[in-house]
Coordinates of C-alpha atoms in Angstrom, one line a residue:
X1436 CA 169.4 161.8 90.4
X1437 CA 168.6 161.7 94.1
X1438 CA 165.0 161.1 95.1
X1439 CA 163.2 164.3 96.0
X1440 CA 162.2 164.5 99.7
X1441 CA 158.4 165.1 100.2
X1442 CA 157.7 167.4 103.2
X1443 CA 154.5 167.4 105.3
X1444 CA 152.2 170.5 105.4
X1445 CA 153.5 171.4 108.8
X1446 CA 157.2 171.2 107.6
X1447 CA 156.4 173.4 104.6
X1448 CA 154.7 176.0 106.8
X1449 CA 157.7 176.1 109.1
X1450 CA 160.1 176.4 106.2
X1451 CA 158.0 179.2 104.8
X1452 CA 158.1 181.1 108.2
X1453 CA 161.9 180.7 108.3
X1454 CA 162.3 182.0 104.8
X1455 CA 160.1 185.0 105.5
X1456 CA 162.1 185.8 108.7
X1457 CA 165.4 185.7 106.8
X1458 CA 164.1 187.9 104.0
X1459 CA 162.9 190.5 106.5
X1460 CA 166.4 190.5 108.0
X1461 CA 168.0 190.8 104.5
X1462 CA 165.7 193.7 103.5
X1463 CA 166.5 195.6 106.7
X1464 CA 170.1 194.7 106.6
X1465 CA 170.1 193.8 110.3
X1466 CA 169.3 191.0 112.7
X1467 CA 165.8 191.0 114.1
X1468 CA 167.1 189.1 117.2
X1469 CA 170.7 189.0 118.3
X1470 CA 172.7 185.8 117.6
X1471 CA 173.3 185.4 121.3
X1472 CA 169.6 184.5 121.8
X1473 CA 169.3 181.3 119.7
X1474 CA 166.1 180.0 121.3
X1475 CA 164.4 183.4 120.7
X1476 CA 165.6 183.5 117.1
X1477 CA 164.4 180.0 116.4
X1478 CA 161.0 180.8 118.0
X1479 CA 160.4 183.9 115.9
X1480 CA 161.7 182.1 112.7
X1481 CA 159.5 179.1 113.0
X1482 CA 156.6 180.8 114.9
X1483 CA 156.7 178.0 117.4
X1484 CA 156.7 178.6 121.1
X1485 CA 160.0 178.3 123.1
X1486 CA 158.6 175.4 125.2
X1487 CA 157.6 173.5 122.0
X1488 CA 161.2 173.9 120.7
X1489 CA 162.7 172.8 123.9
X1490 CA 160.5 169.7 124.1
X1491 CA 161.4 169.0 120.4
X1492 CA 165.1 169.2 121.3
X1493 CA 164.7 166.9 124.3
X1494 CA 162.7 164.3 122.4
X1495 CA 165.0 164.3 119.4
X1496 CA 167.9 163.2 121.5
X1497 CA 166.0 160.2 123.0
X1498 CA 164.0 159.0 120.0
X1499 CA 165.8 157.9 116.8
X1500 CA 164.5 158.6 113.4
X1501 CA 164.0 154.9 112.9
X1502 CA 161.8 154.6 116.0
X1503 CA 159.7 157.6 114.8
X1504 CA 159.2 156.0 111.4
X1505 CA 158.2 152.7 113.0
X1506 CA 155.7 154.3 115.4
X1507 CA 154.1 156.3 112.5
X1508 CA 154.0 153.2 110.3
X1509 CA 152.2 151.1 112.9
X1510 CA 149.6 153.8 113.5
X1511 CA 148.3 153.7 109.9
X1512 CA 144.5 153.5 109.9
X1513 CA 141.9 152.9 107.2
X1514 CA 138.7 154.8 106.8
X1515 CA 135.4 152.8 106.4
X1516 CA 135.4 153.0 102.6
X1517 CA 139.0 151.7 102.3
X1518 CA 138.1 148.8 104.6
X1519 CA 135.2 148.0 102.2
X1520 CA 137.8 148.0 99.4
X1521 CA 139.9 145.6 101.5
X1522 CA 136.9 143.3 102.0
X1523 CA 136.0 143.2 98.3
X1524 CA 139.6 142.6 97.3
X1525 CA 139.9 139.5 99.5
X1526 CA 136.6 138.0 98.4
X1527 CA 137.3 138.7 94.8
X1528 CA 140.6 136.8 95.0
X1529 CA 138.9 133.7 96.4
X1530 CA 135.5 133.9 94.6
X1531 CA 136.4 135.3 91.1
X1532 CA 140.2 135.1 90.6
X1533 CA 140.4 131.6 92.1
X1534 CA 143.5 132.4 94.1
X1535 CA 144.3 132.1 97.8
X1536 CA 144.4 135.6 99.4
X1537 CA 147.7 136.1 101.1
X1538 CA 148.9 139.2 102.9
X1539 CA 151.5 139.9 100.2
X1540 CA 149.0 139.6 97.4
X1541 CA 146.4 141.8 99.2
X1542 CA 149.1 144.4 99.9
X1543 CA 150.0 144.5 96.3
X1544 CA 146.4 145.0 95.2
X1545 CA 145.7 147.7 97.8
X1546 CA 148.8 149.7 96.7
X1547 CA 147.3 149.9 93.2
X1548 CA 143.7 150.5 94.4
X1549 CA 144.0 152.9 97.3
X1550 CA 147.8 153.7 97.5
X1551 CA 148.1 151.7 100.7
X1552 CA 151.4 152.5 102.5
X1553 CA 151.3 150.2 105.5
X1554 CA 153.5 147.2 106.3
X1555 CA 152.3 143.6 106.2
X1556 CA 152.1 143.7 110.0
X1557 CA 149.7 146.7 109.8
X1558 CA 147.7 145.0 107.1
X1559 CA 147.3 141.8 109.2
X1560 CA 145.7 144.0 112.0
X1561 CA 143.4 145.8 109.5
X1562 CA 142.3 142.5 108.0
X1563 CA 141.2 141.3 111.4
X1564 CA 139.5 144.6 112.2
X1565 CA 137.5 144.2 108.9
X1566 CA 135.9 140.9 110.0
X1567 CA 138.3 138.2 108.6
X1568 CA 139.9 135.2 110.3
X1569 CA 142.4 132.6 109.4
X1570 CA 141.0 129.1 109.1
X1571 CA 143.1 126.0 108.8
X1572 CA 142.5 123.7 105.8
X1573 CA 142.9 119.9 105.8
X1574 CA 146.3 120.5 104.1
X1575 CA 147.3 122.4 107.3
X1576 CA 147.4 125.6 105.2
X1577 CA 145.6 128.6 106.7
X1578 CA 143.0 130.3 104.5
X1579 CA 141.8 133.9 105.0
X1580 CA 138.0 134.0 105.1
X1581 CA 135.4 136.4 106.1
X1582 CA 133.7 135.6 109.5
X1583 CA 130.6 133.6 108.9
X1584 CA 128.5 135.7 111.3
X1585 CA 129.4 138.9 109.3
X1586 CA 128.5 137.1 106.0
X1587 CA 125.2 135.9 107.5
X1588 CA 124.3 139.4 108.6
X1589 CA 125.1 140.8 105.2
X1590 CA 122.9 138.2 103.5
X1591 CA 120.0 139.0 105.8
X1592 CA 120.4 142.7 105.1
X1593 CA 120.6 142.2 101.4
X1594 CA 117.5 140.0 101.4
X1595 CA 115.5 142.3 103.6
X1596 CA 116.2 145.5 101.8
X1597 CA 115.5 143.7 98.4
X1598 CA 112.1 142.7 99.8
X1599 CA 111.3 146.3 100.9
X1600 CA 112.2 147.6 97.5
X1601 CA 110.0 145.0 95.7
X1602 CA 107.2 146.1 98.0
X1603 CA 107.6 149.7 96.9
X1604 CA 108.6 151.0 100.3
X1605 CA 110.6 154.3 100.5
X1606 CA 114.1 153.7 101.7
X1607 CA 115.7 156.4 103.9
X1608 CA 119.4 156.4 104.8
X1609 CA 120.5 158.3 107.9
X1610 CA 123.9 158.9 109.5
X1611 CA 126.1 161.3 111.3
X1612 CA 129.4 162.9 110.3
X1613 CA 131.7 165.8 111.1
X1614 CA 133.6 168.6 109.3
X1615 CA 136.7 170.3 110.7
X1616 CA 136.9 174.1 110.5
X1617 CA 140.2 173.8 108.7
X1618 CA 138.9 171.2 106.2
X1619 CA 140.4 172.0 102.8
X1620 CA 142.0 170.6 99.7
X1621 CA 145.4 169.0 100.1
X1622 CA 146.8 170.9 97.1
X1623 CA 146.4 174.5 96.1
X1624 CA 148.1 177.3 94.3
X1625 CA 151.4 178.5 95.8
X1626 CA 153.9 181.0 94.4
X1627 CA 157.4 179.7 93.4
X1628 CA 159.2 181.3 96.4
X1629 CA 156.6 180.0 98.8
X1630 CA 155.7 183.6 100.0
X1631 CA 152.1 183.5 98.8
X1632 CA 149.3 181.0 98.7
X1633 CA 146.7 179.6 101.0
X1634 CA 147.8 179.3 104.6
X1635 CA 146.5 176.1 106.3
X1636 CA 146.7 175.9 110.1
X1637 CA 148.6 173.0 111.7
X1638 CA 145.6 171.7 113.7
X1639 CA 142.3 170.4 112.2
X1640 CA 140.4 173.0 114.2
X1641 CA 137.0 172.9 115.7
X1642 CA 134.5 170.3 114.6
X1643 CA 131.0 170.7 113.2
X1644 CA 128.8 167.7 113.8
X1645 CA 126.2 166.9 111.1
X1646 CA 123.1 164.7 111.3
X1647 CA 120.8 164.2 108.3
X1648 CA 118.8 161.7 106.3
X1649 CA 117.6 161.3 102.8
X1650 CA 115.8 159.1 100.3
X1651 CA 116.0 158.7 96.5
X1652 CA 114.0 162.0 96.2
X1653 CA 116.5 164.0 98.2
X1654 CA 117.2 165.1 101.8
X1655 CA 114.3 164.8 104.2
X1656 CA 113.0 168.4 104.6
X1657 CA 114.0 170.2 107.8
X1658 CA 115.9 167.2 109.2
X1659 CA 119.3 168.7 109.0
X1660 CA 121.1 169.1 112.4
X1661 CA 124.5 170.9 112.7
X1662 CA 126.2 171.9 115.9
X1663 CA 129.7 172.7 117.1
X1664 CA 131.4 169.9 119.0
X1665 CA 132.5 170.7 122.5
X1666 CA 134.6 167.6 123.1
X1667 CA 138.4 167.7 122.4
X1668 CA 138.7 163.9 122.1
X1669 CA 138.3 163.8 118.3
X1670 CA 135.4 161.3 118.6
X1671 CA 132.1 162.9 117.5
X1672 CA 130.3 159.8 118.8
X1673 CA 130.8 161.2 122.3
X1674 CA 128.7 164.3 121.4
X1675 CA 126.0 162.3 119.6
X1676 CA 124.8 160.3 122.6
X1677 CA 121.4 158.5 122.8
X1678 CA 119.6 161.4 124.3
X1679 CA 120.7 163.8 121.5
X1680 CA 120.0 161.2 118.8
X1681 CA 116.5 160.4 120.1
X1682 CA 115.7 164.1 120.4
X1683 CA 116.7 164.5 116.7
X1684 CA 114.4 161.6 115.8
X1685 CA 111.4 163.0 117.6
X1686 CA 111.8 166.7 116.7
X1687 CA 113.4 166.7 113.2
X1688 CA 113.2 163.3 111.4
X1689 CA 109.9 161.7 112.3
X1690 CA 107.7 164.8 111.8
X1691 CA 109.1 165.2 108.3
X1692 CA 109.1 161.6 107.1
X1693 CA 106.7 160.3 104.5
X1694 CA 104.4 157.5 105.6
X1695 CA 105.7 153.9 106.1
X1696 CA 109.4 154.5 105.4
X1697 CA 112.2 152.0 105.9
X1698 CA 115.0 153.6 107.9
X1699 CA 118.6 152.3 107.3
X1700 CA 121.0 153.0 110.1
X1701 CA 124.4 151.7 111.3
X1702 CA 125.1 150.2 114.7
X1703 CA 126.6 153.1 116.5
X1704 CA 126.2 152.7 120.3
X1705 CA 123.7 155.5 120.6
X1706 CA 121.5 153.9 117.9
X1707 CA 121.5 150.7 119.9
X1708 CA 120.3 151.3 123.4
X1709 CA 118.4 148.1 124.3
X1710 CA 115.0 147.9 125.9
X1711 CA 114.9 145.3 128.7
X1712 CA 118.5 144.2 128.1
X1713 CA 119.6 140.7 128.9
X1714 CA 121.5 140.6 132.2
X1715 CA 125.3 140.5 132.2
X1716 CA 128.0 139.7 134.7
X1717 CA 127.8 143.1 136.3
X1718 CA 124.0 142.8 136.8
X1719 CA 122.9 142.4 140.5
X1720 CA 121.5 138.9 141.3
X1721 CA 118.1 140.3 142.3
X1722 CA 117.8 142.1 139.0
X1723 CA 118.7 138.9 137.2
X1724 CA 115.9 137.1 139.0
X1725 CA 113.4 139.8 138.2
X1726 CA 114.4 139.7 134.5
X1727 CA 113.9 135.9 134.4
X1728 CA 110.5 136.3 136.1
X1729 CA 109.4 139.0 133.6
X1730 CA 110.3 136.6 130.7
X1731 CA 108.5 133.6 132.3
X1732 CA 111.7 131.7 132.6
X1733 CA 111.6 129.1 135.4
X1734 CA 114.5 129.1 137.9
X1735 CA 115.2 127.9 141.4
X1736 CA 115.8 130.5 144.1
X1737 CA 118.7 128.4 145.4
X1738 CA 120.6 128.9 142.1
X1739 CA 123.8 130.9 142.3
X1740 CA 124.5 133.9 140.1
X1741 CA 126.5 132.0 137.4
X1742 CA 123.6 129.5 137.0
X1743 CA 121.1 132.3 136.6
X1744 CA 123.3 134.0 134.0
X1745 CA 123.5 130.8 132.1
X1746 CA 119.7 130.6 132.1
X1747 CA 119.6 134.1 130.7
X1748 CA 122.1 133.3 128.0
X1749 CA 120.3 130.2 126.7
X1750 CA 116.9 132.0 126.7
X1751 CA 118.3 135.3 125.4
X1752 CA 115.6 137.1 123.3
X1753 CA 116.2 139.0 120.1
X1754 CA 117.4 142.5 121.2
X1755 CA 115.0 145.4 121.0
X1756 CA 116.2 149.0 120.7
X1757 CA 114.6 152.2 121.9
X1758 CA 115.1 154.1 118.7
X1759 CA 113.6 151.2 116.6
X1760 CA 110.6 151.1 118.8
X1761 CA 110.2 154.9 118.5
X1762 CA 110.2 154.8 114.7
X1763 CA 107.8 151.8 114.6
X1764 CA 105.4 153.6 116.8
X1765 CA 105.0 156.1 114.0
X1766 CA 104.6 153.4 111.3
X1767 CA 108.2 153.1 110.1
X1768 CA 110.5 150.0 109.9
X1769 CA 114.2 149.9 110.7
X1770 CA 116.9 147.9 109.1
X1771 CA 120.4 147.7 110.5
X1772 CA 123.5 147.8 108.2
X1773 CA 125.8 144.7 108.7
X1774 CA 129.0 145.4 110.6
X1775 CA 131.9 147.0 108.6
X1776 CA 129.7 147.9 105.6
X1777 CA 129.7 151.7 105.2
X1778 CA 129.6 151.2 101.5
X1779 CA 126.0 150.1 101.7
X1780 CA 124.9 153.4 103.2
X1781 CA 124.0 155.9 100.4
X1782 CA 124.3 158.9 102.6
X1783 CA 128.0 158.2 103.0
X1784 CA 128.5 159.2 99.3
X1785 CA 126.5 162.4 100.0
X1786 CA 128.8 163.3 102.8
X1787 CA 131.7 163.1 100.3
X1788 CA 129.9 165.4 97.9
X1789 CA 129.3 168.0 100.6
X1790 CA 132.8 167.8 102.2
X1791 CA 134.5 168.1 98.8
X1792 CA 132.6 171.3 98.0
X1793 CA 133.4 172.7 101.5
X1794 CA 137.1 171.9 101.0
X1795 CA 137.3 173.8 97.7
X1796 CA 135.6 176.9 99.1
X1797 CA 137.0 177.0 102.7
X1798 CA 139.5 179.9 102.6
X1799 CA 139.1 181.5 106.0
X1800 CA 139.0 178.3 108.1
X1801 CA 136.4 179.7 110.4
X1802 CA 133.6 177.6 111.9
X1803 CA 130.9 180.1 110.9
X1804 CA 132.1 180.1 107.3
X1805 CA 132.3 176.3 107.2
X1806 CA 128.8 175.9 108.6
X1807 CA 127.5 178.4 106.0
X1808 CA 129.3 176.6 103.1
X1809 CA 127.9 173.2 104.4
X1810 CA 124.3 174.6 104.6
X1811 CA 124.5 176.0 101.1
X1812 CA 125.8 172.7 99.7
X1813 CA 123.1 170.7 101.5
X1814 CA 120.5 172.9 99.9
X1815 CA 122.0 172.3 96.5
X1816 CA 122.2 168.5 96.6
X1817 CA 118.9 167.2 95.1
X1818 CA 117.1 164.3 93.6
X1819 CA 119.7 163.7 90.8
X1820 CA 122.7 163.3 93.2
X1821 CA 120.7 161.1 95.6
X1822 CA 119.4 158.9 92.7
X1823 CA 123.0 158.4 91.5
X1824 CA 124.1 157.4 95.0
X1825 CA 121.1 155.0 95.3
X1826 CA 122.0 153.4 92.0
X1827 CA 125.7 153.1 93.1
X1828 CA 124.7 151.3 96.4
X1829 CA 122.3 149.0 94.6
X1830 CA 125.2 148.0 92.2
X1831 CA 127.4 147.2 95.3
X1832 CA 124.5 145.1 96.7
X1833 CA 124.4 143.1 93.5
X1834 CA 128.2 142.7 93.5
X1835 CA 128.0 141.3 97.1
X1836 CA 125.4 138.7 96.1
X1837 CA 127.5 137.6 93.2
X1838 CA 130.7 137.5 95.2
X1839 CA 129.1 135.7 98.2
X1840 CA 127.8 133.0 95.8
X1841 CA 131.2 132.7 94.1
X1842 CA 133.0 132.5 97.4
X1843 CA 130.6 129.8 98.7
X1844 CA 131.0 127.7 95.6
X1845 CA 134.8 128.0 95.8
X1846 CA 134.9 127.2 99.5
X1847 CA 132.8 124.1 98.8
X1848 CA 135.9 122.7 97.1
X1849 CA 138.2 123.4 100.0
X1850 CA 138.1 121.1 103.1
X1851 CA 138.1 123.3 106.2
X1852 CA 139.4 121.3 109.2
X1853 CA 138.6 123.1 112.4
X1854 CA 139.3 121.9 115.9
X1855 CA 137.7 123.3 119.0
X1856 CA 140.8 125.2 120.0
X1857 CA 141.4 126.9 116.6
X1858 CA 138.0 127.9 115.4
X1859 CA 138.1 131.6 114.6
X1860 CA 140.9 131.9 117.0
X1861 CA 141.6 135.5 115.9
X1862 CA 138.1 136.6 116.6
X1863 CA 136.5 137.5 119.9
X1864 CA 133.1 136.6 118.5
X1865 CA 131.7 133.1 117.6
X1866 CA 130.5 132.1 114.2
X1867 CA 126.9 132.4 115.2
X1868 CA 126.8 135.6 117.2
X1869 CA 128.2 139.1 117.5
X1870 CA 127.6 140.0 121.1
X1871 CA 129.2 142.7 123.3
X1872 CA 128.0 142.9 126.9
X1873 CA 127.9 146.7 127.4
X1874 CA 125.0 148.9 128.3
X1875 CA 124.9 150.7 125.0
X1876 CA 126.2 148.3 122.3
X1877 CA 124.2 146.3 119.8
X1878 CA 124.0 142.5 120.0
X1879 CA 123.1 140.2 117.1
X1880 CA 121.7 136.8 116.9
X1881 CA 121.9 135.3 113.4
X1882 CA 118.6 134.0 112.2
X1883 CA 118.2 131.0 110.0
X1884 CA 118.5 131.5 106.2
X1885 CA 116.3 129.0 104.6
X1886 CA 114.8 129.9 101.2
X1887 CA 117.1 132.9 100.6
X1888 CA 116.1 134.6 97.4
X1889 CA 119.2 134.8 95.2
X1890 CA 117.5 136.2 92.2
X1891 CA 119.3 139.5 92.6
X1892 CA 122.6 137.8 91.8
X1893 CA 121.5 136.9 88.3

């Protein structure tokens, strides 16, 4: 029996339009558009514009099906949670299953866990994007390992948040997300002939940007911010710039926070605007000299710019961020999530609850309706849902402790032989630092980790 072909939503919608057109012609027993006008007939049948059909005809003659499939395959992306599954899969192989993680084995595991459909080439790219590098062993075999700077930042985060919990501090998770006006379930009721059922537009539609925060007791009262995105780029981060974010902190979050909270946030660029940022290559020489003077770093006025920048680099202070300072002025502490770790943010699970509910009820695909549905669901999510999400995240934290210890014990038995030209060759960062010289991007310096409390792993 031949394998049944699976069509996309767009193809099914076009097929439904063609069928409806033909039925109307059959019921009227006459052609709606004369046969001598094929482009007009095709346009009315498919409900696509003539220009779109002409472009499709031109492109189909120059691009083969194989090329289209290859382009689509290489564009496969993973969301943040799937990348977290990828990370845990690799570490579990090395730490608990005692096997070397290879691309083939990882691909097999991901097919079972998240129905991964990408090629090995795509998976190699995704592995690198998730913070892993290939390191050469003494046997000349390459071993896939998580970058040590990422692991160090995760350990620091786990240790710090554990200390805050033991001190009885209230933890508040905050984040931003978006909901498309056409956000809906992927499957729904449809009549056998395809003439009835829910119509889903081709495009994702307008975007509703959402900003909120919550603790184990529920959402922070009056902290919800929702607004329609005006950018067509598809990146809601362009809408949530530092000015909008800090305004939300001042006007909605801080006035409604309990005393002495601990705010957990990710490292989005608008969260990470630095105060008195260390000079970079694009900084004017006079400004570099002023920065060195402010920080009481001695220099000679005859020094050239590269020498001054080197002085800045070796005396680089721990970065300070505007939003962190703003929250601390009001008695709150801030803790940053380690890179690539959306699974440690409890509010990410809340987004899933709200979006799933909106998808089930979104029939009209109108922005006003989606906003109303989202507001209703936000008001319904309470302490029970938040407590479950907190418990889930705490379980993940304990799993990370156990896995990190298991990986470390296993790696102790593997001799890693690194030369100066091959160390972390697939990474743009060094083992001791994540640092991006842009005006609005976070920089990390990994602190020492003596006396790390590993009691949570027991």
